[in-house]
XYZ file of C-alpha atoms in Angstrom:
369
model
C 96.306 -42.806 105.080
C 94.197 -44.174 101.914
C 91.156 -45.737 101.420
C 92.506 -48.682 99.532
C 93.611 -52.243 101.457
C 93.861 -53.055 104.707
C 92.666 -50.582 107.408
C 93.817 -48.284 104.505
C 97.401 -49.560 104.094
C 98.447 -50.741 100.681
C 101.320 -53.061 100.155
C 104.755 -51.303 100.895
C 103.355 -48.930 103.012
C 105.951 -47.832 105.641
C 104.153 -47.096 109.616
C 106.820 -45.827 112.098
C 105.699 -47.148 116.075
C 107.104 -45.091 118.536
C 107.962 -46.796 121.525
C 106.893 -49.977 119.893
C 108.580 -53.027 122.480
C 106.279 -51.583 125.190
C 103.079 -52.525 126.328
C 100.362 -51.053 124.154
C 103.052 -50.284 121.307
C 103.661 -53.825 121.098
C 100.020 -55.275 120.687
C 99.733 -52.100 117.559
C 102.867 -53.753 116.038
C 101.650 -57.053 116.451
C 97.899 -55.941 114.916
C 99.590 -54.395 111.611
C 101.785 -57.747 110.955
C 99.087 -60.056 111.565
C 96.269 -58.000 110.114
C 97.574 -55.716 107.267
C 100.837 -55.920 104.326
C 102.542 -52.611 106.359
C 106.147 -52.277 106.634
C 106.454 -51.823 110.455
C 109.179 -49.504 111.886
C 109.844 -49.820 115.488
C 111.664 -46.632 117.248
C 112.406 -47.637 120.938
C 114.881 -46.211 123.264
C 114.451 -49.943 125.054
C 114.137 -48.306 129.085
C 113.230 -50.695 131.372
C 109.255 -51.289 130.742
C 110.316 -52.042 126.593
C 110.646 -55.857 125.519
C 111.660 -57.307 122.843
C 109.895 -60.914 123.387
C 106.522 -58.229 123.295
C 107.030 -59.000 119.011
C 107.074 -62.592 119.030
C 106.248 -62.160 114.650
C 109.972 -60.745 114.679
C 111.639 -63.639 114.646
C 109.251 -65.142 111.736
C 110.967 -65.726 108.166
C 107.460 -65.132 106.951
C 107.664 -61.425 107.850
C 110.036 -61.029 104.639
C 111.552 -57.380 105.626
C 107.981 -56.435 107.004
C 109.153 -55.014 110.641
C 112.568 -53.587 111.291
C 113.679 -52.437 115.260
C 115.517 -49.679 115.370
C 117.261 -48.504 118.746
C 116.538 -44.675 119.470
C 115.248 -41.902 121.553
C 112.651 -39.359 120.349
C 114.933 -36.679 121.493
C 117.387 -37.068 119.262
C 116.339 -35.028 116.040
C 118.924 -35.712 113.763
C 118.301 -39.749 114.346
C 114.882 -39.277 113.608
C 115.966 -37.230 110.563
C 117.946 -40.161 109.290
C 115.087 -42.679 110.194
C 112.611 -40.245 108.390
C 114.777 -39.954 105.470
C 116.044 -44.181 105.100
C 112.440 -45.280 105.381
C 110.089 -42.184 104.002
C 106.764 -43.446 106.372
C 103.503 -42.683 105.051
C 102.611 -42.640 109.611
C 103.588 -41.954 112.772
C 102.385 -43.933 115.281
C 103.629 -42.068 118.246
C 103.531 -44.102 121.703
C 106.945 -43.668 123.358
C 106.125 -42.317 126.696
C 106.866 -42.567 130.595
C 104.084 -43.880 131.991
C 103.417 -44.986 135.397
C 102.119 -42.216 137.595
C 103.934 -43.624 140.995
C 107.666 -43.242 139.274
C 106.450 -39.677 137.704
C 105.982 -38.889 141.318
C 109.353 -39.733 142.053
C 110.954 -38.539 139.289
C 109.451 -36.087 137.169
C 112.323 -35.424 134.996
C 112.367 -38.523 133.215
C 108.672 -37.799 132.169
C 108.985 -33.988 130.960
C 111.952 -34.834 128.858
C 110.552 -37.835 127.325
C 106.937 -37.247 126.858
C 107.304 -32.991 126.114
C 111.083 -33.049 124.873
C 110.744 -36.249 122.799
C 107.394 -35.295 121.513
C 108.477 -31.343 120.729
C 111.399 -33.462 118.913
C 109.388 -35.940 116.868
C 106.834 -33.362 115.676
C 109.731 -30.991 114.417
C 111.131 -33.464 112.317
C 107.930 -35.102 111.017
C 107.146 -31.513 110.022
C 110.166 -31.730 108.862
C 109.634 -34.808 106.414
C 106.142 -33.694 105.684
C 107.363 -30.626 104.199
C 109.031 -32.269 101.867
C 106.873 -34.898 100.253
C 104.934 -33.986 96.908
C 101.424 -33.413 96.837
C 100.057 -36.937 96.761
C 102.480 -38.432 99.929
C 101.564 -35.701 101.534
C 98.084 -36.026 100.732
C 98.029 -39.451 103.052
C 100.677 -38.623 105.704
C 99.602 -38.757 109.135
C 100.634 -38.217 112.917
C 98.514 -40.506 114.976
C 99.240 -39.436 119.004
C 98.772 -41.643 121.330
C 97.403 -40.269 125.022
C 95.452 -41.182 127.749
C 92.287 -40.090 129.661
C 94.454 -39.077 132.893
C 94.788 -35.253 131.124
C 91.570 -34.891 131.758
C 91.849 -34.901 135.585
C 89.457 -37.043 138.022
C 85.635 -37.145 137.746
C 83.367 -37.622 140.730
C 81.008 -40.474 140.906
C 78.805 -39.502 137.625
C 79.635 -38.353 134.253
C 81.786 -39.751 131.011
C 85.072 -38.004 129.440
C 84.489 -36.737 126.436
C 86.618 -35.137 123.414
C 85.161 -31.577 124.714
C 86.721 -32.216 128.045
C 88.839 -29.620 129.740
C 91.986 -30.500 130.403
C 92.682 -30.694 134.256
C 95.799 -32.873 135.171
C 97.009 -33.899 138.282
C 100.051 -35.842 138.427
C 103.360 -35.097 136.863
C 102.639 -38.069 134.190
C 99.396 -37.039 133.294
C 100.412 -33.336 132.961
C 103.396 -34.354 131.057
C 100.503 -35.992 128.649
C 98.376 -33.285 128.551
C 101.798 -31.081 127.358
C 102.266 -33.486 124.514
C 98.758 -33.179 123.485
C 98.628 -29.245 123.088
C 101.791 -29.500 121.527
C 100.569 -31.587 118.730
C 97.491 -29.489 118.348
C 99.734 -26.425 118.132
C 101.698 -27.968 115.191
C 98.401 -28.904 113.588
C 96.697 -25.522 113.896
C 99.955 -23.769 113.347
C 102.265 -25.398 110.905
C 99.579 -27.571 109.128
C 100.637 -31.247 110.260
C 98.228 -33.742 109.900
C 97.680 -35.178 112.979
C 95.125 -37.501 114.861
C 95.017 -37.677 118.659
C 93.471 -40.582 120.879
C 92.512 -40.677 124.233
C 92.285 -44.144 125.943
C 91.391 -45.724 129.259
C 93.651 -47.898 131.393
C 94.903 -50.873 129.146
C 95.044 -54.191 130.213
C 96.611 -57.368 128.396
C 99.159 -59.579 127.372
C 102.722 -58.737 127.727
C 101.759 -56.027 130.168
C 104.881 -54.913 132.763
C 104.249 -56.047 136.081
C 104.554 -52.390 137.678
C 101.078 -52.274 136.671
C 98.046 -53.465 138.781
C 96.648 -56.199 137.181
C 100.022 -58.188 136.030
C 100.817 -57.066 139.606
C 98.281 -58.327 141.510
C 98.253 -61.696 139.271
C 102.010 -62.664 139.616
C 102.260 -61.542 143.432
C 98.620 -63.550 143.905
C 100.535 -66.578 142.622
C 103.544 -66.185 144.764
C 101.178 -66.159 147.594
C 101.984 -62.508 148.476
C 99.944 -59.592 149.760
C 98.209 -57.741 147.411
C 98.265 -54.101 148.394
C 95.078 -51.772 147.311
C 95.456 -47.764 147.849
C 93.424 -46.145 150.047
C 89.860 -47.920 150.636
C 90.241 -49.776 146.671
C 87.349 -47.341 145.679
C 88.911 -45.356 142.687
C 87.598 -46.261 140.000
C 88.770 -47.121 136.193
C 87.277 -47.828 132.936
C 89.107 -50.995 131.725
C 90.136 -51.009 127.756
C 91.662 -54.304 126.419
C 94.836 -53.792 124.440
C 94.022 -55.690 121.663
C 90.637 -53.895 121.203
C 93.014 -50.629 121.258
C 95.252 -51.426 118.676
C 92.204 -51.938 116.536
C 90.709 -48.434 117.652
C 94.333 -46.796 116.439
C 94.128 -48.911 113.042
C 90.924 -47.468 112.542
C 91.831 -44.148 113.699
C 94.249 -43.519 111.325
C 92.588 -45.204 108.189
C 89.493 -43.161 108.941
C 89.817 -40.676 111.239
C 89.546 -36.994 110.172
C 92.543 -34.755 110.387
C 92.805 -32.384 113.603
C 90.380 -34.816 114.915
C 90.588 -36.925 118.536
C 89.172 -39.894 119.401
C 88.581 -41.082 122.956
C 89.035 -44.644 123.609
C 87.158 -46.561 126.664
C 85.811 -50.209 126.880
C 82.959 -49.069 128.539
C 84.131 -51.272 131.719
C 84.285 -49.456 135.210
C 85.689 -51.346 138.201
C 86.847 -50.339 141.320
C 90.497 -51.001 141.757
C 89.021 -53.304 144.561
C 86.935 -55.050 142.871
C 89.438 -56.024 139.874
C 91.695 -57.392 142.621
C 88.883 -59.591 144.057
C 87.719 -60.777 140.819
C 91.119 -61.665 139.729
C 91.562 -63.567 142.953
C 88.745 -65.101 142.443
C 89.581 -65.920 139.000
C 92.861 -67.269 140.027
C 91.526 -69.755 142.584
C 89.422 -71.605 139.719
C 92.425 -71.663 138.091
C 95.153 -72.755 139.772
C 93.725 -73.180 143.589
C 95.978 -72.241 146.184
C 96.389 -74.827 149.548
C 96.260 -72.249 152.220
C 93.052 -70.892 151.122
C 90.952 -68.096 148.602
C 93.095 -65.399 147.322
C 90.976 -62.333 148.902
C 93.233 -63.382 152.281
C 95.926 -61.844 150.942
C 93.931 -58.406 150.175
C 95.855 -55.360 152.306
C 95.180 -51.675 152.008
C 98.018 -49.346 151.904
C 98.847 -45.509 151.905
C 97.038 -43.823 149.023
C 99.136 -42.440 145.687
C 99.341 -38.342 145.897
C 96.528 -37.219 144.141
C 95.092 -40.044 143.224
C 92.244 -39.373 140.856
C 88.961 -40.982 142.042
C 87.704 -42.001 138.335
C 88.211 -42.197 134.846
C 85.673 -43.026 132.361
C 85.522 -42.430 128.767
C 82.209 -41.654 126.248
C 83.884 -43.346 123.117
C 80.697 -42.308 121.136
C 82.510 -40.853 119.081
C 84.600 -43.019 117.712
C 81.636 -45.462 117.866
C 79.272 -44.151 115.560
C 81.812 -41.920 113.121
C 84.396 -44.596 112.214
C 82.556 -47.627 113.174
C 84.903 -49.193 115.705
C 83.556 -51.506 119.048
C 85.141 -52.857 121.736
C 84.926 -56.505 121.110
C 86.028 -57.250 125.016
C 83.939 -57.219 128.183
C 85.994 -56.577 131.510
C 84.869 -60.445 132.312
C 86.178 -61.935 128.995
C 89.443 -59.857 128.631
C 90.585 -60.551 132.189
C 90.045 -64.279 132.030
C 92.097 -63.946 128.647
C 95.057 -61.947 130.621
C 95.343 -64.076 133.468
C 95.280 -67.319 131.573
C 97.941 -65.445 129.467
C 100.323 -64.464 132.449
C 100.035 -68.775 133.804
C 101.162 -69.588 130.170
C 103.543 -67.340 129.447
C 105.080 -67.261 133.459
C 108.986 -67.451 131.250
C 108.014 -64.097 129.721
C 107.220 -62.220 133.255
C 109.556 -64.286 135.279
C 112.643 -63.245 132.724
C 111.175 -59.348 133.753
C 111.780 -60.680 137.611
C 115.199 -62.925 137.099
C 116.577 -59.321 135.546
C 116.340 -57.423 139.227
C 112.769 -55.788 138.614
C 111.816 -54.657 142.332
C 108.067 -54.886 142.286
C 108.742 -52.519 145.828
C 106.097 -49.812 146.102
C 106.722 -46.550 144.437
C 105.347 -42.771 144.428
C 105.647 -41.940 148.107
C 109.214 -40.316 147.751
C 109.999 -36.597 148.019
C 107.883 -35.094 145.103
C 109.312 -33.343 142.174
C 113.251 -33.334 143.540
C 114.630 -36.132 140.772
């Protein structure tokens, strides 16, 4: 971007978001209102995880024309032409993907056209726009994509992921990732787009769909409802609060180094176990429940396909070239989400009220939708 302002954005600076009324898209929109003068432009096809209530700042009068929505899919290249040429970004944020490895089980499609299609799509016509800019635009354009540590397969009990990781995926989703990601190497190393690529760990957060396990596990602990773990609960994940990754992108792009990637962890393993127990545990200081401590309600159910055993990032890198720390610990960002999800119960009950089925998912016939 530039070295001037905030996080390198100068005033009037124009940032598409990809899939910005989702989860982790959301929290980067809401980071560049709040902390930088950007002009925000939010491409989202609106499926069924995106929100609009995830931008509360949209409805300010204080935004004066700062953030824009604009209804699209990544596949369509000659909308993205027209977006490219109305607003002239000087970034692409790119997080519009499929995401949830149990519905990529049963229903691949979805995932290859949106997350190889739509990212085949959005590089051609940012190559496109980036062709055409003079010398000094182009000078500070960049592609920041947005991926996750699941390309790099499953790890056994030792050992970190690290940007020299092999690839090795192992669901539809994460292969449908790990696609995208050579993809926008290719168009770096071939056509000369300026790209950044991150890697993250599992997010966790605010205004996180309850199809994932901890807004899961919180809102079916309240109902009183069993809480079902796969297999023994012993995978293993290395927790990453969203708001500590939309500062890790903001930093990416004002500093990173082009044709560079960044992995992204919060240094925070749990088994999936024992983030169920602790937020049962957390819950019942909270808001007790009558018939007794949360754990009760604990089940264990048929594994996912290939579920990886564990994920766990080395973000060294990003650590000690570009300065960036997690400012969370797995104890202070949970307490944070769950006293979120009792405040905010309109904003996940709405999800509910619309005919969300929170019914398990990812046992189906594999790789026939």
């Amino acid at each position: 971007m530039s070295v001037t302002g905030h996080h390198g954005v100068r005033e009037g600076d124009c940032i598409f978001v990809t899939g910005g009324c989702g989860f982790i898209g959301s929290a980067v929109i809401r980071y560049f209102l709040n902390s930088t003068p950007a002009i925000i432009i939010n491409l989202d096809k609106l499926t069924y995880a995106a929100n609009l209530d995830n931008i509360p700042q949209a409805k300010s009068a204080d935004l004066a024309g700062r953030y824009r929505l604009e209804r699209g899919d990544i596949c369509d290249g000659a909308r993205l032409q027209q977006l490219f040429s109305t607003y002239r970004p000087r970034a692409v944020i790119h997080l519009a993907a499929e995401s949830h490895v149990d519905r990529s089980i049963d229903g691949p499609s979805e995932f290859i056209q949106t997350n190889v299609v739509g990212t085949f799509t959005l590089l051609q016509e940012s190559l496109r726009f980036f062709r055409g800019l003079d010398a000094e635009l182009a000078r500070v354009f960049r592609f920041l994509h947005v991926s996750t540590d699941e390309v790099f397969g499953s790890l056994g009990h030792d050992g970190l992921f690290t940007e020299k990781t092999a690839y090795a995926p192992r669901s539809p989703y994460s292969a449908s990732k790990a696609a995208s990601d050579h993809l926008v190497r290719a168009w770096s190393a071939t056509y000369g787009l300026p790209v950044l690529i991150s890697n993250c760990s599992n997010n966790y957060g605010p205004y996180h769909f309850p199809e994932k396990l901890i807004p899961h596990m919180v809102i079916k602990a309240l109902a009183g409802e069993p809480l079902p773990v796969y297999g023994d609960g012993s995978n293993v994940r290395d927790w990453l609060y969203v708001e500590d990754h939309a500062r890790a992108l903001a930093t990416i792009l004002a500093k990173g180094s082009v044709g560079e990637t960044y992995n992204v962890g919060g240094r925070n393993e749990r088994t999936n176990l024992a983030v169920v127990q602790q937020i049962c545990d957390r819950l019942d200081r909270l808001v007790p429940d009558p018939a007794g401590p949360r754990r009760r309600l604990i089940s264990f159910v048929t594994d996912r396909p290939g579920h990886d055993h564990r994920y766990a990032i080395d973000a060294g890198k990003l650590e000690r070239e570009l300065g960036w720390r997690a400012q969370e610990s797995f104890e202070t960002g949970l307490q944070k989400t769950i006293e979120w999800y009792l405040h905010n119960r309109a904003w996940w009950q709405a999800i509910l009220d619309r005919g969300y089925d929170a019914c398990r998912v990812g046992l189906g016939p594999v790789g026939v939708a």
